[in-house]
Amino acid sequence: MRSRSATLSSDAGCARSTEEARVSELTVTVYGAQWCGDCHRTTRFLDRHEIAYEWIDTDGSDEARAYVQGVQDGRMSIPVVALPAGEHLIEPTDKELAVALGLPWPA
């Protein structure tokens, strides 16, 4: 999983910083392909805003392709961003990502 989140900071090793808690709640999964310009734009946006995400390459996985098609009635548009609450964004703009993740816009 790619993450630019704050490192764990705690005296006892149990408590998490407020920033880390916020970032961990915003961990998303990005389904995409290396050749996809919109996929790269999406991951750059997430990196810029220090949102942790897992990258899943749809070109290398039949299971990933089936998942992407399953959330869009058989279509194969990427990127698909799976949000922690179970919602999906399909080919999202930067503004749509910001709104869905509770980030200020314009960013």
PDB file of C-alpha atoms in Angstrom:
ATOM      1  CA  MET A   1       0.000   0.000   0.000  1.00  0.00           C
ATOM      2  CA  ARG A   2       1.344   3.425  -0.861  1.00  0.00           C
ATOM      3  CA  SER A   3       1.075   5.835   1.960  1.00  0.00           C
ATOM      4  CA  ARG A   4       2.342   9.275   2.718  1.00  0.00           C
ATOM      5  CA  SER A   5       0.645   9.269   6.106  1.00  0.00           C
ATOM      6  CA  ALA A   6       2.145  10.536   9.323  1.00  0.00           C
ATOM      7  CA  THR A   7       4.163   7.985  11.222  1.00  0.00           C
ATOM      8  CA  LEU A   8       2.864   6.563  14.451  1.00  0.00           C
ATOM      9  CA  SER A   9       3.738   8.886  17.267  1.00  0.00           C
ATOM     10  CA  SER A  10       3.002   7.830  20.781  1.00  0.00           C
ATOM     11  CA  ASP A  11       4.770   7.490  24.081  1.00  0.00           C
ATOM     12  CA  ALA A  12       3.055   4.226  24.931  1.00  0.00           C
ATOM     13  CA  GLY A  13       2.863   2.961  21.364  1.00  0.00           C
ATOM     14  CA  CYS A  14      -0.941   2.805  21.569  1.00  0.00           C
ATOM     15  CA  ALA A  15      -2.259   6.273  20.793  1.00  0.00           C
ATOM     16  CA  ARG A  16      -2.296   7.637  17.257  1.00  0.00           C
ATOM     17  CA  SER A  17      -1.900  11.233  16.232  1.00  0.00           C
ATOM     18  CA  THR A  18      -4.986  13.065  15.007  1.00  0.00           C
ATOM     19  CA  GLU A  19      -3.430  13.375  11.557  1.00  0.00           C
ATOM     20  CA  GLU A  20      -2.648   9.673  11.376  1.00  0.00           C
ATOM     21  CA  ALA A  21      -6.189   8.786  12.430  1.00  0.00           C
ATOM     22  CA  ARG A  22      -7.598  11.094   9.726  1.00  0.00           C
ATOM     23  CA  VAL A  23      -5.338   9.634   7.056  1.00  0.00           C
ATOM     24  CA  SER A  24      -6.014   6.009   8.005  1.00  0.00           C
ATOM     25  CA  GLU A  25      -9.752   6.661   7.764  1.00  0.00           C
ATOM     26  CA  LEU A  26      -9.162   7.909   4.218  1.00  0.00           C
ATOM     27  CA  THR A  27      -7.263   4.895   2.895  1.00  0.00           C
ATOM     28  CA  VAL A  28      -8.656   4.145  -0.535  1.00  0.00           C
ATOM     29  CA  THR A  29      -8.083   1.550  -3.235  1.00  0.00           C
ATOM     30  CA  VAL A  30      -7.311   2.657  -6.783  1.00  0.00           C
ATOM     31  CA  TYR A  31      -7.977   0.189  -9.597  1.00  0.00           C
ATOM     32  CA  GLY A  32      -6.142   1.228 -12.732  1.00  0.00           C
ATOM     33  CA  ALA A  33      -3.442   0.525 -15.292  1.00  0.00           C
ATOM     34  CA  GLN A  34       0.062   1.860 -15.836  1.00  0.00           C
ATOM     35  CA  TRP A  35      -0.828   3.160 -19.315  1.00  0.00           C
ATOM     36  CA  CYS A  36      -3.835   5.157 -18.027  1.00  0.00           C
ATOM     37  CA  GLY A  37      -3.272   8.912 -17.785  1.00  0.00           C
ATOM     38  CA  ASP A  38      -6.327   9.466 -15.568  1.00  0.00           C
ATOM     39  CA  CYS A  39      -5.040   6.765 -13.205  1.00  0.00           C
ATOM     40  CA  HIS A  40      -1.721   8.610 -12.843  1.00  0.00           C
ATOM     41  CA  ARG A  41      -3.541  11.918 -12.290  1.00  0.00           C
ATOM     42  CA  THR A  42      -5.632  10.274  -9.571  1.00  0.00           C
ATOM     43  CA  THR A  43      -2.612   8.836  -7.738  1.00  0.00           C
ATOM     44  CA  ARG A  44      -0.760  12.167  -8.023  1.00  0.00           C
ATOM     45  CA  PHE A  45      -3.766  13.876  -6.413  1.00  0.00           C
ATOM     46  CA  LEU A  46      -3.798  11.338  -3.571  1.00  0.00           C
ATOM     47  CA  ASP A  47      -0.023  11.678  -3.078  1.00  0.00           C
ATOM     48  CA  ARG A  48      -0.248  15.476  -3.059  1.00  0.00           C
ATOM     49  CA  HIS A  49      -2.909  15.337  -0.334  1.00  0.00           C
ATOM     50  CA  GLU A  50      -1.143  12.597   1.630  1.00  0.00           C
ATOM     51  CA  ILE A  51      -4.034  10.173   1.270  1.00  0.00           C
ATOM     52  CA  ALA A  52      -2.988   6.555   1.766  1.00  0.00           C
ATOM     53  CA  TYR A  53      -4.026   4.254  -1.056  1.00  0.00           C
ATOM     54  CA  GLU A  54      -3.550   0.772  -2.401  1.00  0.00           C
ATOM     55  CA  TRP A  55      -2.855   0.456  -6.129  1.00  0.00           C
ATOM     56  CA  ILE A  56      -4.327  -2.549  -7.950  1.00  0.00           C
ATOM     57  CA  ASP A  57      -3.274  -3.021 -11.578  1.00  0.00           C
ATOM     58  CA  THR A  58      -6.242  -4.219 -13.604  1.00  0.00           C
ATOM     59  CA  ASP A  59      -3.986  -5.386 -16.436  1.00  0.00           C
ATOM     60  CA  GLY A  60      -2.374  -7.987 -14.199  1.00  0.00           C
ATOM     61  CA  SER A  61      -5.427  -9.419 -12.485  1.00  0.00           C
ATOM     62  CA  ASP A  62      -8.577 -11.068 -13.787  1.00  0.00           C
ATOM     63  CA  GLU A  63     -10.048 -10.621 -10.307  1.00  0.00           C
ATOM     64  CA  ALA A  64      -9.385  -6.860 -10.383  1.00  0.00           C
ATOM     65  CA  ARG A  65     -10.947  -6.528 -13.847  1.00  0.00           C
ATOM     66  CA  ALA A  66     -14.009  -8.478 -12.673  1.00  0.00           C
ATOM     67  CA  TYR A  67     -14.312  -6.198  -9.632  1.00  0.00           C
ATOM     68  CA  VAL A  68     -14.117  -3.048 -11.776  1.00  0.00           C
ATOM     69  CA  GLN A  69     -16.709  -4.415 -14.201  1.00  0.00           C
ATOM     70  CA  GLY A  70     -18.914  -5.478 -11.296  1.00  0.00           C
ATOM     71  CA  VAL A  71     -19.172  -1.973  -9.869  1.00  0.00           C
ATOM     72  CA  GLN A  72     -20.092  -0.471 -13.241  1.00  0.00           C
ATOM     73  CA  ASP A  73     -22.551  -2.909 -14.767  1.00  0.00           C
ATOM     74  CA  GLY A  74     -20.015  -4.639 -17.001  1.00  0.00           C
ATOM     75  CA  ARG A  75     -18.131  -1.570 -18.225  1.00  0.00           C
ATOM     76  CA  MET A  76     -14.351  -1.365 -17.850  1.00  0.00           C
ATOM     77  CA  SER A  77     -13.644   2.330 -17.223  1.00  0.00           C
ATOM     78  CA  ILE A  78     -10.652   3.185 -15.050  1.00  0.00           C
ATOM     79  CA  PRO A  79      -9.618   4.471 -12.650  1.00  0.00           C
ATOM     80  CA  VAL A  80     -12.098   3.184 -10.117  1.00  0.00           C
ATOM     81  CA  VAL A  81     -11.519   4.562  -6.635  1.00  0.00           C
ATOM     82  CA  ALA A  82     -13.010   2.466  -3.834  1.00  0.00           C
ATOM     83  CA  LEU A  83     -13.671   4.606  -0.758  1.00  0.00           C
ATOM     84  CA  PRO A  84     -13.560   3.318   2.835  1.00  0.00           C
ATOM     85  CA  ALA A  85     -17.350   3.630   3.229  1.00  0.00           C
ATOM     86  CA  GLY A  86     -17.912   1.288   0.269  1.00  0.00           C
ATOM     87  CA  GLU A  87     -18.675   3.924  -2.371  1.00  0.00           C
ATOM     88  CA  HIS A  88     -16.941   3.987  -5.751  1.00  0.00           C
ATOM     89  CA  LEU A  89     -15.794   6.845  -7.946  1.00  0.00           C
ATOM     90  CA  ILE A  90     -15.414   6.003 -11.624  1.00  0.00           C
ATOM     91  CA  GLU A  91     -12.987   8.150 -13.606  1.00  0.00           C
ATOM     92  CA  PRO A  92     -13.228  10.888 -10.961  1.00  0.00           C
ATOM     93  CA  THR A  93     -12.068  14.440 -11.523  1.00  0.00           C
ATOM     94  CA  ASP A  94      -9.797  16.047  -8.936  1.00  0.00           C
ATOM     95  CA  LYS A  95     -12.797  18.012  -7.658  1.00  0.00           C
ATOM     96  CA  GLU A  96     -14.861  14.823  -7.253  1.00  0.00           C
ATOM     97  CA  LEU A  97     -11.982  13.220  -5.329  1.00  0.00           C
ATOM     98  CA  ALA A  98     -11.633  16.262  -3.072  1.00  0.00           C
ATOM     99  CA  VAL A  99     -15.348  16.373  -2.287  1.00  0.00           C
ATOM    100  CA  ALA A 100     -15.576  12.612  -1.646  1.00  0.00           C
ATOM    101  CA  LEU A 101     -12.542  12.710   0.669  1.00  0.00           C
ATOM    102  CA  GLY A 102     -13.653  15.823   2.533  1.00  0.00           C
ATOM    103  CA  LEU A 103     -10.779  17.935   1.232  1.00  0.00           C
ATOM    104  CA  PRO A 104     -11.083  21.648   0.485  1.00  0.00           C
ATOM    105  CA  TRP A 105     -11.696  22.646  -3.122  1.00  0.00           C
ATOM    106  CA  PRO A 106     -10.082  24.217  -4.975  1.00  0.00           C
ATOM    107  CA  ALA A 107      -7.074  22.356  -3.681  1.00  0.00           C
TER     108      ALA A 107
END
